[in-house]
PDB file of C-alpha atoms and ligand atoms in Angstrom:
ATOM      1  CA  MET A   1      83.231 118.353  81.085  1.00 85.00           C
ATOM      2  CA  THR A   2      85.950 115.790  82.029  1.00 94.00           C
ATOM      3  CA  THR A   3      83.412 113.522  83.739  1.00 96.00           C
ATOM      4  CA  ASP A   4      81.096 113.517  80.682  1.00 96.00           C
ATOM      5  CA  PHE A   5      84.025 112.908  78.329  1.00 96.00           C
ATOM      6  CA  TYR A   6      85.175 109.821  80.240  1.00 97.00           C
ATOM      7  CA  ASP A   7      81.714 108.553  81.097  1.00 96.00           C
ATOM      8  CA  GLN A   8      80.923 108.527  77.363  1.00 96.00           C
ATOM      9  CA  LEU A   9      84.334 107.084  76.437  1.00 97.00           C
ATOM     10  CA  THR A  10      84.066 104.251  78.956  1.00 98.00           C
ATOM     11  CA  PRO A  11      82.691 101.423  76.670  1.00 97.00           C
ATOM     12  CA  LEU A  12      85.203 102.326  73.931  1.00 97.00           C
ATOM     13  CA  TYR A  13      88.175 103.184  76.167  1.00 98.00           C
ATOM     14  CA  HIS A  14      90.073  99.906  75.659  1.00 98.00           C
ATOM     15  CA  LEU A  15      90.227 100.680  71.879  1.00 98.00           C
ATOM     16  CA  VAL A  16      92.578 103.565  72.573  1.00 98.00           C
ATOM     17  CA  HIS A  17      95.133 100.769  73.021  1.00 98.00           C
ATOM     18  CA  GLN A  18      96.061  98.519  70.098  1.00 97.00           C
ATOM     19  CA  ASP A  19      95.821  95.587  72.566  1.00 97.00           C
ATOM     20  CA  TRP A  20      94.536  96.707  75.964  1.00 98.00           C
ATOM     21  CA  ASN A  21      95.447  93.454  77.779  1.00 98.00           C
ATOM     22  CA  ALA A  22      99.023  93.684  76.484  1.00 98.00           C
ATOM     23  CA  SER A  23      99.121  97.345  77.719  1.00 98.00           C
ATOM     24  CA  ILE A  24      97.893  96.287  81.166  1.00 98.00           C
ATOM     25  CA  GLN A  25     100.642  93.667  81.394  1.00 98.00           C
ATOM     26  CA  ARG A  26     103.424  95.847  80.010  1.00 98.00           C
ATOM     27  CA  GLN A  27     102.522  98.940  82.011  1.00 98.00           C
ATOM     28  CA  GLY A  28     102.152  96.839  85.197  1.00 98.00           C
ATOM     29  CA  GLU A  29     105.588  95.346  84.690  1.00 98.00           C
ATOM     30  CA  GLN A  30     107.238  98.677  83.920  1.00 98.00           C
ATOM     31  CA  LEU A  31     105.617 100.529  86.835  1.00 98.00           C
ATOM     32  CA  ALA A  32     106.398  97.696  89.251  1.00 98.00           C
ATOM     33  CA  GLY A  33     110.030  97.913  88.170  1.00 98.00           C
ATOM     34  CA  LEU A  34     110.058 101.670  88.822  1.00 98.00           C
ATOM     35  CA  ILE A  35     108.358 101.298  92.182  1.00 98.00           C
ATOM     36  CA  GLU A  36     110.802  98.600  93.269  1.00 98.00           C
ATOM     37  CA  SER A  37     113.851 100.573  92.243  1.00 98.00           C
ATOM     38  CA  HIS A  38     112.771 103.897  93.822  1.00 98.00           C
ATOM     39  CA  TRP A  39     110.708 102.793  96.859  1.00 98.00           C
ATOM     40  CA  PRO A  40     111.689  99.179  97.483  1.00 98.00           C
ATOM     41  CA  GLY A  41     109.333  97.014  99.546  1.00 98.00           C
ATOM     42  CA  SER A  42     106.216  99.058  98.624  1.00 98.00           C
ATOM     43  CA  ARG A  43     102.964  97.100  98.875  1.00 98.00           C
ATOM     44  CA  LYS A  44     100.136  99.588  99.317  1.00 98.00           C
ATOM     45  CA  LEU A  45      99.396 101.644  96.229  1.00 99.00           C
ATOM     46  CA  LEU A  46      96.865 104.393  95.435  1.00 99.00           C
ATOM     47  CA  ASP A  47      95.895 105.251  91.863  1.00 99.00           C
ATOM     48  CA  VAL A  48      94.062 108.597  91.871  1.00 98.00           C
ATOM     49  CA  SER A  49      93.023 108.550  88.189  1.00 98.00           C
ATOM     50  CA  CYS A  50      92.608 104.874  87.416  1.00 98.00           C
ATOM     51  CA  GLY A  51      90.048 105.175  84.582  1.00 98.00           C
ATOM     52  CA  ILE A  52      89.057 101.693  83.502  1.00 98.00           C
ATOM     53  CA  GLY A  53      92.154 100.377  85.295  1.00 98.00           C
ATOM     54  CA  THR A  54      95.085 100.132  82.855  1.00 98.00           C
ATOM     55  CA  GLN A  55      97.763 100.687  85.471  1.00 98.00           C
ATOM     56  CA  ALA A  56      95.740  99.634  88.574  1.00 98.00           C
ATOM     57  CA  LEU A  57      94.878  96.215  87.097  1.00 98.00           C
ATOM     58  CA  GLY A  58      98.458  95.614  85.901  1.00 98.00           C
ATOM     59  CA  LEU A  59      99.822  96.405  89.367  1.00 98.00           C
ATOM     60  CA  ALA A  60      97.147  94.426  91.266  1.00 98.00           C
ATOM     61  CA  MET A  61      97.879  91.422  89.001  1.00 98.00           C
ATOM     62  CA  ARG A  62     101.474  91.646  90.217  1.00 98.00           C
ATOM     63  CA  GLY A  63     100.409  91.313  93.841  1.00 98.00           C
ATOM     64  CA  TYR A  64     100.201  94.912  95.046  1.00 98.00           C
ATOM     65  CA  ALA A  65      97.295  96.003  97.239  1.00 98.00           C
ATOM     66  CA  VAL A  66      95.738  98.613  95.006  1.00 98.00           C
ATOM     67  CA  THR A  67      93.212 101.281  95.982  1.00 99.00           C
ATOM     68  CA  ALA A  68      92.001 103.136  92.929  1.00 98.00           C
ATOM     69  CA  SER A  69      89.661 106.031  92.235  1.00 98.00           C
ATOM     70  CA  ASP A  70      88.617 108.293  89.392  1.00 98.00           C
ATOM     71  CA  LEU A  71      86.292 111.220  88.675  1.00 98.00           C
ATOM     72  CA  SER A  72      84.225 109.189  86.176  1.00 98.00           C
ATOM     73  CA  PRO A  73      81.580 106.919  87.801  1.00 98.00           C
ATOM     74  CA  ASN A  74      81.174 104.877  84.574  1.00 98.00           C
ATOM     75  CA  GLU A  75      84.879 104.140  84.405  1.00 98.00           C
ATOM     76  CA  ILE A  76      84.844 103.000  88.024  1.00 98.00           C
ATOM     77  CA  VAL A  77      81.978 100.593  87.284  1.00 98.00           C
ATOM     78  CA  ARG A  78      83.851  99.177  84.287  1.00 98.00           C
ATOM     79  CA  ALA A  79      87.128  98.940  86.248  1.00 98.00           C
ATOM     80  CA  GLY A  80      85.186  96.818  88.770  1.00 98.00           C
ATOM     81  CA  HIS A  81      83.955  94.467  86.013  1.00 98.00           C
ATOM     82  CA  GLU A  82      87.448  94.179  84.554  1.00 98.00           C
ATOM     83  CA  ALA A  83      88.945  93.375  87.940  1.00 98.00           C
ATOM     84  CA  ALA A  84      86.301  90.656  88.539  1.00 98.00           C
ATOM     85  CA  LEU A  85      86.962  89.189  85.075  1.00 98.00           C
ATOM     86  CA  ARG A  86      90.666  88.876  85.936  1.00 97.00           C
ATOM     87  CA  GLY A  87      90.044  87.656  89.491  1.00 97.00           C
ATOM     88  CA  VAL A  88      91.961  90.544  91.113  1.00 97.00           C
ATOM     89  CA  ASP A  89      90.988  92.783  93.991  1.00 96.00           C
ATOM     90  CA  LEU A  90      90.784  96.529  93.448  1.00 98.00           C
ATOM     91  CA  ALA A  91      89.364  98.847  96.136  1.00 98.00           C
ATOM     92  CA  LEU A  92      87.465 101.180  93.818  1.00 98.00           C
ATOM     93  CA  SER A  93      85.592 104.447  94.413  1.00 98.00           C
ATOM     94  CA  VAL A  94      84.686 107.720  92.718  1.00 98.00           C
ATOM     95  CA  CYS A  95      86.868 110.637  93.854  1.00 98.00           C
ATOM     96  CA  ASP A  96      88.227 113.899  92.514  1.00 98.00           C
ATOM     97  CA  MET A  97      91.997 113.699  92.997  1.00 98.00           C
ATOM     98  CA  ARG A  98      91.870 117.241  94.405  1.00 98.00           C
ATOM     99  CA  GLN A  99      90.189 115.641  97.432  1.00 98.00           C
ATOM    100  CA  ALA A 100      92.239 112.449  97.519  1.00 98.00           C
ATOM    101  CA  HIS A 101      93.440 112.772 101.132  1.00 98.00           C
ATOM    102  CA  ALA A 102      90.026 113.615 102.563  1.00 97.00           C
ATOM    103  CA  HIS A 103      88.647 110.586 100.659  1.00 98.00           C
ATOM    104  CA  HIS A 104      91.421 107.993 101.070  1.00 98.00           C
ATOM    105  CA  GLY A 105      93.363 109.027 104.152  1.00 98.00           C
ATOM    106  CA  SER A 106      97.111 108.404 104.432  1.00 98.00           C
ATOM    107  CA  GLY A 107      99.586 105.534 104.794  1.00 98.00           C
ATOM    108  CA  PHE A 108     100.102 104.591 101.154  1.00 99.00           C
ATOM    109  CA  ASP A 109     103.566 103.588  99.964  1.00 99.00           C
ATOM    110  CA  VAL A 110     103.152 104.991  96.452  1.00 99.00           C
ATOM    111  CA  VAL A 111     100.520 107.206  94.807  1.00 98.00           C
ATOM    112  CA  ILE A 112     100.222 107.103  91.021  1.00 98.00           C
ATOM    113  CA  SER A 113      98.432 109.092  88.321  1.00 98.00           C
ATOM    114  CA  GLY A 114      98.949 107.516  84.910  1.00 98.00           C
ATOM    115  CA  ASP A 115      98.480 108.431  81.264  1.00 98.00           C
ATOM    116  CA  ASN A 116      98.272 112.203  81.222  1.00 98.00           C
ATOM    117  CA  SER A 117      95.504 112.618  83.784  1.00 98.00           C
ATOM    118  CA  LEU A 118      96.990 115.644  85.677  1.00 98.00           C
ATOM    119  CA  PRO A 119      96.734 117.924  82.611  1.00 98.00           C
ATOM    120  CA  HIS A 120      92.949 117.610  82.772  1.00 98.00           C
ATOM    121  CA  LEU A 121      93.317 120.077  85.691  1.00 98.00           C
ATOM    122  CA  LEU A 122      93.375 123.399  83.926  1.00 98.00           C
ATOM    123  CA  THR A 123      95.275 125.674  86.322  1.00 98.00           C
ATOM    124  CA  ASP A 124      98.552 125.453  88.264  1.00 98.00           C
ATOM    125  CA  HIS A 125      96.511 126.016  91.410  1.00 98.00           C
ATOM    126  CA  ASP A 126      94.378 122.906  90.754  1.00 98.00           C
ATOM    127  CA  ILE A 127      97.444 120.817  89.883  1.00 98.00           C
ATOM    128  CA  VAL A 128      99.252 121.826  93.091  1.00 98.00           C
ATOM    129  CA  THR A 129      96.084 121.111  95.087  1.00 98.00           C
ATOM    130  CA  ALA A 130      95.944 117.574  93.622  1.00 98.00           C
ATOM    131  CA  LEU A 131      99.680 117.020  94.221  1.00 98.00           C
ATOM    132  CA  LYS A 132      99.427 118.210  97.829  1.00 98.00           C
ATOM    133  CA  GLU A 133      96.524 115.809  98.368  1.00 98.00           C
ATOM    134  CA  MET A 134      98.513 112.944  96.782  1.00 98.00           C
ATOM    135  CA  ARG A 135     101.434 113.781  99.057  1.00 98.00           C
ATOM    136  CA  ALA A 136      99.205 113.748 102.130  1.00 98.00           C
ATOM    137  CA  CYS A 137      98.056 110.226 101.170  1.00 98.00           C
ATOM    138  CA  LEU A 138     101.650 108.953 101.491  1.00 98.00           C
ATOM    139  CA  ARG A 139     103.508 107.552 104.453  1.00 98.00           C
ATOM    140  CA  GLU A 140     106.812 109.293 105.181  1.00 98.00           C
ATOM    141  CA  GLY A 141     109.340 108.159 102.597  1.00 98.00           C
ATOM    142  CA  GLY A 142     106.548 107.213 100.164  1.00 98.00           C
ATOM    143  CA  GLY A 143     106.594 108.056  96.477  1.00 98.00           C
ATOM    144  CA  CYS A 144     104.554 109.861  93.865  1.00 99.00           C
ATOM    145  CA  LEU A 145     104.679 108.636  90.264  1.00 99.00           C
ATOM    146  CA  VAL A 146     102.990 110.595  87.468  1.00 98.00           C
ATOM    147  CA  THR A 147     103.083 109.822  83.762  1.00 98.00           C
ATOM    148  CA  VAL A 148     102.310 112.565  81.243  1.00 98.00           C
ATOM    149  CA  ARG A 149     102.424 113.515  77.598  1.00 98.00           C
ATOM    150  CA  ASP A 150     105.562 115.504  76.673  1.00 98.00           C
ATOM    151  CA  TYR A 151     103.883 118.730  75.548  1.00 98.00           C
ATOM    152  CA  GLU A 152     107.245 120.343  74.707  1.00 97.00           C
ATOM    153  CA  ARG A 153     107.323 118.030  71.710  1.00 96.00           C
ATOM    154  CA  GLU A 154     103.791 118.773  70.513  1.00 97.00           C
ATOM    155  CA  GLU A 155     102.974 121.282  67.777  1.00 97.00           C
ATOM    156  CA  ARG A 156     100.684 124.218  68.736  1.00 97.00           C
ATOM    157  CA  GLY A 157      97.878 125.333  66.429  1.00 98.00           C
ATOM    158  CA  LYS A 158      94.337 124.583  65.325  1.00 98.00           C
ATOM    159  CA  ASN A 159      92.907 121.568  63.415  1.00 98.00           C
ATOM    160  CA  LEU A 160      95.788 119.374  64.510  1.00 98.00           C
ATOM    161  CA  VAL A 161      94.979 115.738  63.739  1.00 98.00           C
ATOM    162  CA  LYS A 162      96.394 112.960  65.958  1.00 98.00           C
ATOM    163  CA  PRO A 163      95.768 109.559  64.344  1.00 98.00           C
ATOM    164  CA  TYR A 164      95.377 106.500  66.601  1.00 98.00           C
ATOM    165  CA  GLY A 165      94.937 103.924  63.745  1.00 98.00           C
ATOM    166  CA  THR A 166      92.281 101.295  63.282  1.00 98.00           C
ATOM    167  CA  ARG A 167      90.992  98.426  65.394  1.00 98.00           C
ATOM    168  CA  LEU A 168      89.074  95.360  64.206  1.00 97.00           C
ATOM    169  CA  VAL A 169      86.683  93.915  66.777  1.00 96.00           C
ATOM    170  CA  ASN A 170      83.785  91.431  66.206  1.00 95.00           C
ATOM    171  CA  GLY A 171      83.173  92.339  62.554  1.00 97.00           C
ATOM    172  CA  ARG A 172      83.521  96.052  63.187  1.00 98.00           C
ATOM    173  CA  ARG A 173      86.300  98.378  62.192  1.00 98.00           C
ATOM    174  CA  TYR A 174      87.028 101.459  64.317  1.00 98.00           C
ATOM    175  CA  LEU A 175      89.021 104.399  63.024  1.00 98.00           C
ATOM    176  CA  LEU A 176      90.326 106.549  65.883  1.00 98.00           C
ATOM    177  CA  PHE A 177      91.678 110.109  65.731  1.00 98.00           C
ATOM    178  CA  GLN A 178      91.777 113.227  67.842  1.00 98.00           C
ATOM    179  CA  VAL A 179      91.494 116.827  66.651  1.00 98.00           C
ATOM    180  CA  TRP A 180      93.214 119.504  68.785  1.00 98.00           C
ATOM    181  CA  ASP A 181      92.536 123.265  68.784  1.00 98.00           C
ATOM    182  CA  PHE A 182      94.925 125.289  70.899  1.00 98.00           C
ATOM    183  CA  GLU A 183      94.075 128.524  72.726  1.00 98.00           C
ATOM    184  CA  GLY A 184      97.203 129.659  74.502  1.00 97.00           C
ATOM    185  CA  GLU A 185      98.452 126.877  76.762  1.00 97.00           C
ATOM    186  CA  HIS A 186      95.121 124.995  76.649  1.00 98.00           C
ATOM    187  CA  TYR A 187      93.523 123.003  73.885  1.00 98.00           C
ATOM    188  CA  ASP A 188      90.126 121.595  73.078  1.00 98.00           C
ATOM    189  CA  LEU A 189      90.186 117.982  72.075  1.00 98.00           C
ATOM    190  CA  SER A 190      87.599 116.057  70.033  1.00 98.00           C
ATOM    191  CA  PHE A 191      88.133 112.284  70.080  1.00 98.00           C
ATOM    192  CA  PHE A 192      86.460 110.618  67.096  1.00 98.00           C
ATOM    193  CA  PHE A 193      85.663 106.891  66.842  1.00 98.00           C
ATOM    194  CA  VAL A 194      84.314 106.058  63.402  1.00 98.00           C
ATOM    195  CA  GLU A 195      82.668 102.630  63.704  1.00 98.00           C
ATOM    196  CA  GLU A 196      82.010 100.639  60.538  1.00 98.00           C
ATOM    197  CA  ASN A 197      79.972  97.445  60.493  1.00 98.00           C
ATOM    198  CA  LEU A 198      81.914  95.388  57.959  1.00 98.00           C
ATOM    199  CA  SER A 199      78.878  93.256  57.009  1.00 98.00           C
ATOM    200  CA  THR A 200      76.334  96.029  56.448  1.00 98.00           C
ATOM    201  CA  ARG A 201      78.773  98.948  55.782  1.00 97.00           C
ATOM    202  CA  GLU A 202      76.744 100.974  58.246  1.00 98.00           C
ATOM    203  CA  VAL A 203      78.857 103.740  59.795  1.00 98.00           C
ATOM    204  CA  THR A 204      78.393 105.397  63.178  1.00 98.00           C
ATOM    205  CA  THR A 205      80.578 108.223  64.470  1.00 98.00           C
ATOM    206  CA  HIS A 206      81.117 108.714  68.187  1.00 97.00           C
ATOM    207  CA  VAL A 207      82.750 111.938  69.309  1.00 97.00           C
ATOM    208  CA  MET A 208      83.738 112.986  72.841  1.00 97.00           C
ATOM    209  CA  ARG A 209      85.085 116.440  73.708  1.00 97.00           C
ATOM    210  CA  SER A 210      87.337 117.634  76.488  1.00 97.00           C
ATOM    211  CA  ARG A 211      89.972 120.261  77.346  1.00 98.00           C
ATOM    212  CA  TYR A 212      93.579 119.901  78.440  1.00 98.00           C
ATOM    213  CA  TYR A 213      96.298 122.169  79.848  1.00 98.00           C
ATOM    214  CA  ALA A 214      99.443 121.518  77.776  1.00 98.00           C
ATOM    215  CA  VAL A 215     101.633 121.860  80.831  1.00 98.00           C
ATOM    216  CA  SER A 216     105.336 121.143  80.372  1.00 98.00           C
ATOM    217  CA  THR A 217     107.106 118.490  82.440  1.00 98.00           C
ATOM    218  CA  ALA A 218     109.450 121.233  83.766  1.00 98.00           C
ATOM    219  CA  LYS A 219     106.442 123.139  85.060  1.00 98.00           C
ATOM    220  CA  LEU A 220     104.890 120.004  86.514  1.00 98.00           C
ATOM    221  CA  MET A 221     108.158 119.199  88.304  1.00 98.00           C
ATOM    222  CA  ALA A 222     108.214 122.714  89.785  1.00 98.00           C
ATOM    223  CA  LEU A 223     104.610 122.205  90.942  1.00 98.00           C
ATOM    224  CA  MET A 224     105.614 118.879  92.486  1.00 99.00           C
ATOM    225  CA  ARG A 225     108.309 120.694  94.496  1.00 98.00           C
ATOM    226  CA  ASP A 226     105.792 123.421  95.439  1.00 98.00           C
ATOM    227  CA  ALA A 227     103.540 120.650  96.762  1.00 98.00           C
ATOM    228  CA  GLY A 228     106.380 119.508  99.055  1.00 98.00           C
ATOM    229  CA  PHE A 229     107.893 116.596  97.127  1.00 98.00           C
ATOM    230  CA  GLU A 230     111.643 116.072  97.273  1.00 98.00           C
ATOM    231  CA  ASP A 231     114.100 114.490  94.892  1.00 98.00           C
ATOM    232  CA  VAL A 232     111.779 115.306  91.987  1.00 98.00           C
ATOM    233  CA  ARG A 233     112.985 113.761  88.708  1.00 98.00           C
ATOM    234  CA  ARG A 234     111.897 113.106  85.173  1.00 98.00           C
ATOM    235  CA  LEU A 235     112.629 109.564  83.856  1.00 98.00           C
ATOM    236  CA  ASP A 236     112.751 108.937  80.114  1.00 98.00           C
ATOM    237  CA  GLY A 237     112.880 105.620  78.191  1.00 98.00           C
ATOM    238  CA  VAL A 238     111.240 103.601  80.974  1.00 98.00           C
ATOM    239  CA  PHE A 239     107.570 103.998  79.951  1.00 98.00           C
ATOM    240  CA  TYR A 240     105.766 105.050  76.775  1.00 98.00           C
ATOM    241  CA  GLN A 241     105.656 108.657  78.064  1.00 98.00           C
ATOM    242  CA  PRO A 242     107.795 110.635  80.553  1.00 98.00           C
ATOM    243  CA  VAL A 243     107.534 109.547  84.168  1.00 99.00           C
ATOM    244  CA  LEU A 244     107.837 112.190  86.932  1.00 99.00           C
ATOM    245  CA  ILE A 245     108.680 110.994  90.408  1.00 99.00           C
ATOM    246  CA  GLY A 246     109.005 112.632  93.828  1.00 98.00           C
ATOM    247  CA  THR A 247     109.266 111.471  97.386  1.00 98.00           C
ATOM    248  CA  ARG A 248     107.638 112.574 100.639  1.00 98.00           C
ATOM    249  CA  ALA A 249     110.676 113.060 102.826  1.00 95.00           C
TER     250      ALA A 249
HETATM  251  C1  SAM B   1      93.685 109.522  79.932  1.00 92.30           C
HETATM  252  S1  SAM B   1      92.722 108.899  81.202  1.00 92.30           S
HETATM  253  C2  SAM B   1      93.807 107.708  81.990  1.00 92.30           C
HETATM  254  C3  SAM B   1      93.062 106.681  82.829  1.00 92.30           C
HETATM  255  C4  SAM B   1      93.944 105.560  83.346  1.00 92.30           C
HETATM  256  N1  SAM B   1      95.024 106.031  84.134  1.00 92.30           N
HETATM  257  C5  SAM B   1      94.425 104.721  82.145  1.00 92.30           C
HETATM  258  O1  SAM B   1      95.568 104.870  81.739  1.00 92.30           O
HETATM  259  O2  SAM B   1      93.653 103.904  81.648  1.00 92.30           O
HETATM  260  C6  SAM B   1      92.635 110.239  82.322  1.00 92.30           C
HETATM  261  C7  SAM B   1      91.797 109.928  83.571  1.00 92.30           C
HETATM  262  O3  SAM B   1      91.908 111.036  84.469  1.00 92.30           O
HETATM  263  C8  SAM B   1      90.626 111.138  85.128  1.00 92.30           C
HETATM  264  N2  SAM B   1      90.552 112.420  85.756  1.00 92.30           N
HETATM  265  C9  SAM B   1      90.538 113.635  85.174  1.00 92.30           C
HETATM  266  N3  SAM B   1      90.403 114.606  86.086  1.00 92.30           N
HETATM  267  C10 SAM B   1      90.345 113.988  87.313  1.00 92.30           C
HETATM  268  C11 SAM B   1      90.200 114.417  88.642  1.00 92.30           C
HETATM  269  N4  SAM B   1      90.110 115.739  88.931  1.00 92.30           N
HETATM  270  N5  SAM B   1      90.175 113.514  89.626  1.00 92.30           N
HETATM  271  C12 SAM B   1      90.253 112.180  89.363  1.00 92.30           C
HETATM  272  N6  SAM B   1      90.367 111.706  88.076  1.00 92.30           N
HETATM  273  C13 SAM B   1      90.428 112.577  87.089  1.00 92.30           C
HETATM  274  C14 SAM B   1      89.678 110.880  84.000  1.00 92.30           C
HETATM  275  O4  SAM B   1      88.359 110.633  84.497  1.00 92.30           O
HETATM  276  C15 SAM B   1      90.325 109.727  83.277  1.00 92.30           C
HETATM  277  O5  SAM B   1      89.910 108.502  83.751  1.00 92.30           O
END
């Protein structure tokens, strides 16, 4: 389900951001600042849910050696095109983060998972599995950096509409919104992209569907400790969503 969602979303993914290039720059700068202050001197980074490369590109453009993987083959292909367009090197491959260590091996200074990727894993068991794999990819003293939506602040219910605004691209207007339907601690998400050709007024609706676990940051921090991370902390006001960090002692 997650693979199909992101494979279909791939050509439209940048529209999730008001200005994707600006997001790449800003997120790269903010994450580089966090990496420098918590694990100074880090060079070798692993992004285990890179998507089309928002964080991986921003960090590679700042001189880090970035290895990046994702579950979605289409996103990895697009991340490769985006890296080539910008003249940066990204070592890209398809990998489920629950097998990150078997796939990537160890020795990384910092492992990241950005923009609410971990909550695509629907059980605590799967999240701990992924976190243990991420930890095994690190050198001793290396860091884990995860950014997630703050589900404590989100309303529970059905038919919840989350507007993302409009985008104007090449004579087309896109209206983006998500609809959430909760069932306990999980919710089904439909992501709508209503595309209007401004010359012909022709309208096409794209919709992709997925499921998330609305896991709290407190729970995620407990799962990070269960996975063996130390000095686990939540950082607020440094990124557009909470950042959770932990260190492999
Ligand atoms: C919201 S996107 C964020 C992508 C990227 N970090 C960004 O900000 O552009 C979530 C990503 O998590 C990936 N993902 C979900 N489950 C995964 C898994 N088990 N292993 C690896 N990647 C996964 C999805 O394919 C998707 O690319």
